Short mmCIF file of C-alpha atoms in Angstrom, two decimals:
data_model
loop_
_atom_site.label_atom_id
_atom_site.label_comp_id
_atom_site.label_asym_id
_atom_site.label_seq_id
_atom_site.Cartn_x
_atom_site.Cartn_y
_atom_site.Cartn_z
CA MET A 1 -15.24 29.19 26.44
CA LYS A 2 -17.75 26.57 27.52
CA PHE A 3 -16.36 23.79 25.31
CA LYS A 4 -12.80 24.49 26.47
CA ARG A 5 -13.81 23.97 30.10
CA PHE A 6 -15.52 20.74 29.08
CA VAL A 7 -12.40 19.50 27.28
CA THR A 8 -10.32 20.35 30.36
CA ALA A 9 -12.64 18.24 32.49
CA ILE A 10 -12.38 15.34 30.06
CA LEU A 11 -8.58 15.69 30.05
CA SER A 12 -8.54 15.42 33.84
CA LEU A 13 -10.55 12.22 33.63
CA VAL A 14 -8.11 10.80 31.10
CA MET A 15 -5.22 11.44 33.47
CA VAL A 16 -6.78 9.58 36.37
CA ALA A 17 -8.71 6.83 34.65
CA ALA A 18 -7.19 3.36 34.62
CA LEU A 19 -7.42 2.70 30.90
CA SER A 20 -6.75 -0.68 29.34
CA VAL A 21 -3.30 -0.04 27.93
CA PRO A 22 -0.46 -2.52 28.49
CA ALA A 23 1.44 -2.41 31.78
CA PHE A 24 5.16 -2.94 31.28
CA ALA A 25 7.77 -4.34 33.64
CA TYR A 26 10.08 -1.35 33.12
CA GLU A 27 9.22 2.33 33.15
CA LEU A 28 9.31 3.97 29.74
CA LYS A 29 11.88 6.74 29.31
CA PHE A 30 11.81 7.21 25.57
CA PHE A 31 11.16 5.45 22.25
CA SER A 32 14.13 4.51 20.09
CA ASP A 33 12.21 5.44 16.92
CA VAL A 34 10.80 8.77 18.17
CA PRO A 35 13.72 11.21 18.61
CA THR A 36 13.13 14.53 20.33
CA ASN A 37 13.22 16.31 16.95
CA HIS A 38 10.43 14.13 15.53
CA TRP A 39 7.59 16.35 14.30
CA ALA A 40 5.08 14.56 16.57
CA TYR A 41 7.39 13.89 19.54
CA LYS A 42 5.43 15.95 22.07
CA ALA A 43 2.07 14.65 20.87
CA ILE A 44 3.23 11.03 21.00
CA MET A 45 4.74 11.29 24.47
CA ARG A 46 1.69 13.16 25.76
CA SER A 47 -0.69 10.56 24.31
CA VAL A 48 1.28 7.78 25.98
CA GLU A 49 1.39 9.69 29.26
CA LEU A 50 -2.40 10.09 29.21
CA GLY A 51 -2.94 6.40 28.51
CA LEU A 52 -4.49 6.96 25.09
CA ILE A 53 -1.99 4.77 23.26
CA ALA A 54 1.01 2.57 24.03
CA GLY A 55 4.24 1.65 22.31
CA THR A 56 4.56 -1.38 20.06
CA LYS A 57 7.49 -2.84 21.99
CA ALA A 58 7.82 -2.90 25.76
CA PRO A 59 10.62 -0.79 27.24
CA ASP A 60 13.78 -2.68 28.13
CA ALA A 61 15.72 -2.44 31.38
CA ASN A 62 17.06 0.94 30.21
CA GLY A 63 13.53 2.26 29.66
CA VAL A 64 13.83 2.24 25.86
CA GLY A 65 10.77 1.10 23.91
CA GLU A 66 9.53 1.32 20.33
CA PHE A 67 6.50 3.19 19.03
CA ASN A 68 6.48 2.61 15.24
CA PRO A 69 5.18 6.14 14.45
CA ASN A 70 4.75 5.58 10.72
CA ALA A 71 2.68 2.41 11.04
CA ASN A 72 -0.94 2.59 9.92
CA MET A 73 -3.81 2.84 12.39
CA THR A 74 -6.76 0.53 11.82
CA ARG A 75 -10.33 1.74 12.12
CA ALA A 76 -10.76 -0.26 15.30
CA GLN A 77 -7.61 1.16 16.86
CA PHE A 78 -8.54 4.76 16.13
CA ILE A 79 -12.06 4.32 17.47
CA VAL A 80 -10.64 2.91 20.70
CA VAL A 81 -8.09 5.67 21.27
CA THR A 82 -10.68 8.33 20.42
CA MET A 83 -13.13 6.96 22.96
CA ARG A 84 -10.35 6.83 25.56
CA ALA A 85 -10.03 10.56 24.97
CA VAL A 86 -13.72 11.47 24.79
CA ALA A 87 -15.32 9.24 27.44
CA PRO A 88 -12.62 7.41 29.44
CA ASP A 89 -14.69 6.81 32.56
CA VAL A 90 -17.61 5.19 30.72
CA LEU A 91 -15.30 3.11 28.53
CA ASN A 92 -13.40 1.94 31.58
CA GLU A 93 -16.61 0.81 33.28
CA LEU A 94 -17.63 -1.17 30.20
CA ASN A 95 -14.20 -2.80 29.98
CA ASN A 96 -14.23 -3.71 33.68
CA ALA A 97 -17.64 -5.31 33.25
CA GLY A 98 -16.14 -7.60 30.64
CA GLN A 99 -18.67 -6.74 27.96
CA GLY A 100 -17.91 -6.92 24.29
CA GLU A 101 -17.16 -9.71 21.84
CA THR A 102 -13.91 -8.15 20.62
CA TRP A 103 -11.28 -5.91 22.20
CA TYR A 104 -12.82 -2.91 20.43
CA SER A 105 -16.55 -3.75 20.85
CA ASN A 106 -17.08 -1.58 23.93
CA ALA A 107 -15.45 1.45 22.32
CA THR A 108 -17.45 0.97 19.12
CA GLN A 109 -20.73 0.58 21.01
CA LEU A 110 -20.00 3.70 23.04
CA ALA A 111 -19.14 5.69 19.90
CA VAL A 112 -22.49 4.72 18.39
CA GLN A 113 -24.37 5.60 21.59
CA LEU A 114 -22.76 9.06 21.69
CA GLY A 115 -23.56 9.69 18.02
CA ILE A 116 -19.94 9.72 16.90
CA LEU A 117 -20.52 6.75 14.61
CA GLU A 118 -23.36 4.74 13.10
CA TRP A 119 -23.36 0.98 12.75
CA THR A 120 -23.37 1.33 8.97
CA ASP A 121 -20.20 3.47 8.88
CA PHE A 122 -17.13 2.12 7.07
CA GLY A 123 -19.14 -0.67 5.48
CA GLY A 124 -20.43 -1.96 8.82
CA LEU A 125 -18.85 -1.64 12.24
CA SER A 126 -19.82 -5.18 13.19
CA GLU A 127 -17.71 -6.69 10.40
CA THR A 128 -14.26 -7.64 11.67
CA ALA A 129 -12.69 -7.34 8.23
CA ASN A 130 -13.89 -3.74 7.95
CA MET A 131 -12.60 -2.80 11.39
CA ASN A 132 -9.16 -4.29 10.76
CA LYS A 133 -8.60 -2.16 7.66
CA ALA A 134 -6.33 0.87 7.87
CA ILE A 135 -8.31 4.02 8.53
CA THR A 136 -8.04 6.73 5.89
CA ARG A 137 -7.56 10.39 6.68
CA GLU A 138 -11.08 11.30 5.54
CA GLU A 139 -12.51 8.56 7.76
CA MET A 140 -10.44 9.98 10.61
CA ALA A 141 -11.96 13.41 9.88
CA HIS A 142 -15.44 11.87 10.12
CA ILE A 143 -14.72 10.59 13.64
CA LEU A 144 -13.00 13.81 14.71
CA SER A 145 -15.81 16.03 13.45
CA ASN A 146 -18.44 14.05 15.34
CA ALA A 147 -16.26 13.79 18.46
CA THR A 148 -15.80 17.56 18.63
CA SER A 149 -19.55 17.94 18.25
CA VAL A 150 -20.07 15.64 21.24
CA LEU A 151 -17.65 17.87 23.19
CA GLY A 152 -19.82 20.86 22.34
CA GLN A 153 -17.54 22.35 19.70
CA THR A 154 -18.74 23.74 16.38
CA PRO A 155 -16.81 26.10 14.10
CA SER A 156 -18.05 29.69 14.14
CA SER A 157 -16.86 30.08 10.55
CA LYS A 158 -15.58 27.64 7.97
CA ILE A 159 -12.55 27.59 5.71
CA SER A 160 -12.83 27.88 1.96
CA THR A 161 -12.54 24.56 0.12
CA SER A 162 -10.06 26.29 -2.21
CA ARG A 163 -7.53 26.09 0.64
CA ILE A 164 -7.54 22.28 0.32
CA THR A 165 -5.69 21.58 -2.91
CA ASP A 166 -6.99 18.02 -3.29
CA TRP A 167 -10.57 18.83 -2.25
CA SER A 168 -11.94 17.09 -5.36
CA LYS A 169 -10.60 13.79 -4.01
CA VAL A 170 -12.59 13.99 -0.76
CA SER A 171 -15.57 11.62 -0.82
CA SER A 172 -18.88 13.48 -0.79
CA GLU A 173 -20.00 11.71 2.39
CA TYR A 174 -16.99 13.09 4.30
CA GLN A 175 -16.73 16.61 2.86
CA LEU A 176 -18.61 18.32 5.70
CA ASP A 177 -16.50 16.40 8.26
CA VAL A 178 -13.25 17.51 6.61
CA ILE A 179 -14.39 21.15 6.50
CA ASN A 180 -15.46 21.07 10.15
CA ALA A 181 -12.19 19.46 11.29
CA TYR A 182 -10.11 21.99 9.34
CA SER A 183 -12.23 24.89 10.58
CA LEU A 184 -11.66 23.86 14.21
CA GLY A 185 -7.89 23.68 13.67
CA MET A 186 -7.88 19.91 14.09
CA LEU A 187 -6.28 19.28 10.70
CA THR A 188 -3.43 21.06 8.97
CA GLY A 189 -2.79 18.85 5.96
CA TYR A 190 0.56 17.28 5.13
CA ALA A 191 3.10 16.63 2.34
CA ASN A 192 2.34 19.54 -0.06
CA PRO A 193 0.96 22.86 1.25
CA GLY A 194 -2.83 22.67 1.42
CA ASN A 195 -2.82 18.95 0.66
CA PHE A 196 -5.09 16.73 2.79
CA GLY A 197 -4.59 13.26 1.29
CA PRO A 198 -8.13 12.02 1.99
CA LYS A 199 -7.53 8.48 0.73
CA ASP A 200 -4.12 8.11 2.41
CA ASN A 201 -3.87 5.94 5.49
CA MET A 202 -3.42 7.63 8.86
CA SER A 203 -0.27 6.82 10.82
CA ARG A 204 0.13 6.33 14.56
CA ALA A 205 2.03 9.61 14.80
CA GLN A 206 -0.76 11.47 13.01
CA ALA A 207 -3.29 9.88 15.36
CA CYS A 208 -1.43 11.23 18.37
CA ALA A 209 -1.31 14.69 16.82
CA VAL A 210 -5.07 14.92 16.27
CA LEU A 211 -5.85 13.36 19.66
CA ASN A 212 -3.82 16.07 21.36
CA ARG A 213 -5.64 18.74 19.37
CA LEU A 214 -8.94 17.13 20.34
CA LEU A 215 -8.13 17.46 24.04
CA ASP A 216 -6.02 20.63 24.04
CA VAL A 217 -7.69 23.52 22.24
CA ASP A 218 -4.58 25.68 22.56
CA SER A 219 -2.54 23.18 20.52
CA ARG A 220 -4.73 23.55 17.46
CA ALA A 221 -3.71 25.31 14.30
CA ASN A 222 -4.66 28.89 13.55
CA VAL A 223 -7.46 28.92 11.00
CA ASP A 224 -7.70 31.34 8.08
CA THR A 225 -11.28 31.34 6.81
CA SER A 226 -10.70 33.96 4.11
CA THR A 227 -10.80 32.97 0.46
CA PRO A 228 -7.27 32.87 -1.00
CA THR A 229 -6.53 34.82 -4.16
CA GLN A 230 -3.99 33.75 -6.75
CA LYS A 231 -1.52 36.31 -8.01
CA PRO A 232 -1.14 36.52 -11.81
CA SER A 233 2.54 35.56 -11.50
CA GLU A 234 1.80 32.35 -9.65
CA SER A 235 1.80 29.12 -11.65
CA ASN A 236 0.47 25.66 -11.01
CA ASN A 237 3.91 24.02 -11.17
CA GLN A 238 4.94 25.87 -7.99
CA SER A 239 8.19 27.08 -9.58
CA SER A 240 7.46 30.65 -8.50
CA TYR A 241 7.37 29.50 -4.89
CA ILE A 242 10.73 27.78 -5.24
CA GLY A 243 12.36 30.62 -7.14
CA ALA A 244 11.31 33.15 -4.56
CA THR A 245 13.02 31.34 -1.71
CA ILE A 246 16.43 30.37 -3.09
CA LYS A 247 19.03 32.82 -4.38
CA GLY A 248 21.00 32.07 -7.49
CA GLN A 249 18.21 30.55 -9.57
CA THR A 250 17.64 31.55 -13.16
CA THR A 251 14.14 32.28 -14.43
CA GLU A 252 14.61 30.10 -17.51
CA ALA A 253 14.44 26.32 -17.35
CA GLN A 254 17.88 24.76 -17.67
CA THR A 255 19.17 21.37 -18.74
CA TRP A 256 22.49 19.87 -17.67
CA LYS A 257 24.29 16.57 -17.44
CA GLU A 258 24.80 15.17 -13.96
CA GLY A 259 27.95 16.69 -12.45
CA GLU A 260 28.23 19.59 -14.91
CA LYS A 261 28.00 23.25 -13.87
CA HIS A 262 24.54 24.77 -13.60
CA SER A 263 22.70 27.44 -11.64
CA VAL A 264 20.69 26.60 -8.52
CA PRO A 265 18.19 23.81 -9.38
CA LYS A 266 14.49 24.66 -9.53
CA VAL A 267 11.19 23.10 -10.51
CA GLY A 268 11.00 22.46 -14.25
CA ASP A 269 14.75 22.02 -14.78
CA THR A 270 15.99 18.88 -16.52
CA ILE A 271 18.94 16.78 -15.41
CA ILE A 272 20.47 14.09 -17.60
CA ALA A 273 21.71 11.26 -15.43
CA LYS A 274 25.03 9.54 -16.11
CA ASN A 275 23.17 6.66 -17.77
CA GLY A 276 21.51 9.11 -20.19
CA THR A 277 18.06 9.16 -18.58
CA LYS A 278 16.38 12.58 -18.43
CA TYR A 279 14.52 13.68 -15.31
CA THR A 280 12.38 16.80 -14.77
CA ILE A 281 12.88 18.25 -11.30
CA GLN A 282 9.77 18.59 -9.19
CA ALA A 283 9.14 19.80 -5.64
CA THR A 284 7.96 17.69 -2.72
CA TYR A 285 6.53 19.39 0.36
CA VAL A 286 6.67 17.72 3.75
CA ASP A 287 6.38 19.17 7.24
CA GLY A 288 6.51 22.71 5.83
CA ARG A 289 9.76 21.97 3.98
CA CYS A 290 10.27 22.19 0.21
CA ILE A 291 12.47 19.37 -1.11
CA LEU A 292 13.71 19.37 -4.71
CA GLY A 293 14.32 16.22 -6.74
CA PHE A 294 12.93 13.59 -4.37
CA GLY A 295 12.85 10.23 -6.14
CA ILE A 296 15.31 11.22 -8.88
CA PRO A 297 18.16 8.66 -8.76
CA CYS A 298 21.00 11.09 -9.37
CA ASP A 299 22.82 14.08 -7.86
CA ILE A 300 21.14 17.36 -8.80
CA TRP A 301 23.46 19.44 -6.58
CA THR A 302 27.04 18.66 -7.62
CA GLY A 303 28.07 21.30 -10.17
CA THR A 304 25.72 23.95 -8.76
CA VAL A 305 27.23 27.43 -8.96
CA ALA A 306 26.30 28.95 -5.62
CA PRO A 307 25.52 32.70 -5.25
CA SER A 308 29.02 33.12 -3.80
CA GLY A 309 30.51 31.74 -7.01
CA LYS A 310 31.62 28.50 -5.34
CA VAL A 311 30.87 25.33 -7.27
CA VAL A 312 29.18 22.73 -5.12
CA THR A 313 30.86 19.33 -5.25
CA VAL A 314 29.20 16.97 -2.82
CA ALA A 315 31.87 14.31 -3.29
CA ASN A 316 34.59 16.74 -2.24
CA GLY A 317 33.13 17.81 1.06
CA ALA A 318 30.75 20.70 0.38
CA GLY A 319 28.68 19.18 3.13
CA TRP A 320 27.38 22.36 4.71
CA TRP A 321 25.93 23.97 1.60
CA GLY A 322 22.17 23.78 1.70
CA ASP A 323 18.98 25.68 2.25
CA ASP A 324 18.79 24.46 5.85
CA TYR A 325 22.54 24.57 6.61
CA SER A 326 22.70 20.86 7.41
CA SER A 327 25.17 18.46 5.82
CA MET A 328 24.39 16.82 2.51
CA LEU A 329 23.95 13.06 2.40
CA ARG A 330 24.18 10.88 -0.68
CA ASN A 331 22.08 7.75 -1.14
CA THR A 332 24.81 5.27 -2.01
CA ALA A 333 22.30 2.97 -3.70
CA THR A 334 20.79 5.55 -6.10
CA GLY A 335 23.01 8.64 -5.98
CA GLU A 336 20.14 10.87 -4.82
CA VAL A 337 21.34 13.77 -2.64
CA HIS A 338 19.47 15.74 0.02
CA THR A 339 20.46 17.50 3.20
CA ASN A 340 20.34 15.59 6.45
CA ARG A 341 17.23 17.47 7.59
CA GLU A 342 15.50 16.82 4.27
CA TRP A 343 16.13 13.07 4.58
CA SER A 344 14.73 13.17 8.13
CA ALA A 345 11.64 15.09 6.98
CA LEU A 346 11.02 12.55 4.22
CA LEU A 347 11.16 9.72 6.75
CA ASP A 348 9.01 11.47 9.36
CA GLY A 349 6.49 12.45 6.70
CA GLY A 350 6.09 8.84 5.60
CA LEU A 351 7.49 9.38 2.09
CA ILE A 352 10.35 7.02 2.90
CA LYS A 353 9.02 3.80 4.35
CA ARG A 354 11.15 2.13 6.98
CA PRO A 355 11.25 -1.67 6.31
CA THR A 356 8.88 -3.55 8.58
CA THR A 357 11.05 -6.68 8.83
CA ASP A 358 14.62 -7.15 9.99
CA GLY A 359 17.41 -7.47 7.48
CA THR A 360 18.98 -10.87 6.82
CA TYR A 361 22.59 -9.78 6.40
CA ASN A 362 24.81 -6.79 7.14
CA GLY A 363 24.66 -4.26 4.30
CA GLN A 364 21.32 -5.41 2.90
CA VAL A 365 19.60 -2.56 1.02
CA SER A 366 15.83 -2.08 1.13
CA GLY A 367 14.45 1.05 -0.50
CA TYR A 368 16.20 3.99 1.14
CA HIS A 369 17.50 1.95 4.08
CA ILE A 370 20.46 -0.32 4.79
CA TRP A 371 20.74 -3.02 7.45
CA LYS A 372 23.72 -2.17 9.67
CA GLU A 373 25.34 -4.48 12.21
CA SER A 374 27.89 -3.37 14.80
CA GLN A 375 29.45 -4.56 18.01
CA GLY A 376 27.71 -2.98 21.00
CA PRO A 377 28.08 -3.28 24.78
CA PHE A 378 25.58 -6.15 24.83
CA GLY A 379 26.75 -7.95 21.70
CA ILE A 380 25.92 -7.46 18.04
CA GLU A 381 23.48 -4.58 17.52
CA ALA A 382 21.62 -4.13 14.26
CA ASP A 383 19.03 -1.75 12.84
CA TRP A 384 17.89 -0.09 9.63
CA GLY A 385 19.61 3.21 8.77
CA PHE A 386 19.57 5.54 5.79
CA VAL A 387 21.39 4.30 2.69
CA THR A 388 23.33 7.53 2.76
CA GLU A 389 26.81 8.74 3.50
CA SER A 390 28.17 12.18 4.37
CA LYS A 391 30.61 13.50 1.81
#
């Protein structure tokens, strides 16, 4: 296709252009906060390799840096990285000429000249306060939609708005942009299936994902433009989805006291915590994974009668019982229990926020994290970890 050849040419320019990203004393080998199983690992590393974005902490002598994947992107930052992808040679010339009142002025001016943005966008591109605000996902879609148009890409057909479960929350001024971005496979949604989160802030990891899709057509999502139909048996509380995927669930809602025997938990069940508080179990979707009971400060799994007849007792070592066959971890601060992979998905999906400041003492608890100090080869090493323990 014509636009694919054009994107390939742009990608080649990105690889050779000397973009204004920080030069570090040591060569980067990996980021300590972006493991290889991170959902955006390849996109992040590719974006760094192409010079679109850099880490937030320079690599040390061992080549280990930090990226801060869950941090918000500002409007200014996303405009800059987008223009590095779309028109790196022109942007580089402007930067070398020293033009621009701010570090993002050249990129903003270029975006306006190419028709990607207008000076009145986001409340005024010339206002520093506006540019320093976190960019929302619908604002990101606005930039992406116009950038793909500049690259000669337009969707041949468009998805049905019924496939975006929170379509009513998309601002009218960005609705066409969101539809275009989805229809080109640039966006896939996040958290719950079909959810877009238009007013949510975009993270650095998400930025890398869409930048890679902008440059690499083959990395984009497959697009289904048909209109979905709802089966009569389907319900809005999503319990039919849960019940169809896990054996051993009853069809009737159940209520039990924490620790007592019960069938496999499902959406709509009620658990009575040890302090007497009642909680209705809901489902949270993140990275294509269904997680039951997120945010409920008690153990919904101990006492579960598994299909084999075995009673799950997390405290006694039933650590390999789970939908994903990974060990169960208990939040020692709240008692909440999920599998190891579920905890990781919650963190990667931004539902669990890693503290942005260092802890002040060993064992300090902040949200779902605990400050841990240990003796390492270079002295005391400390970092935030999950407030969980394997039982």
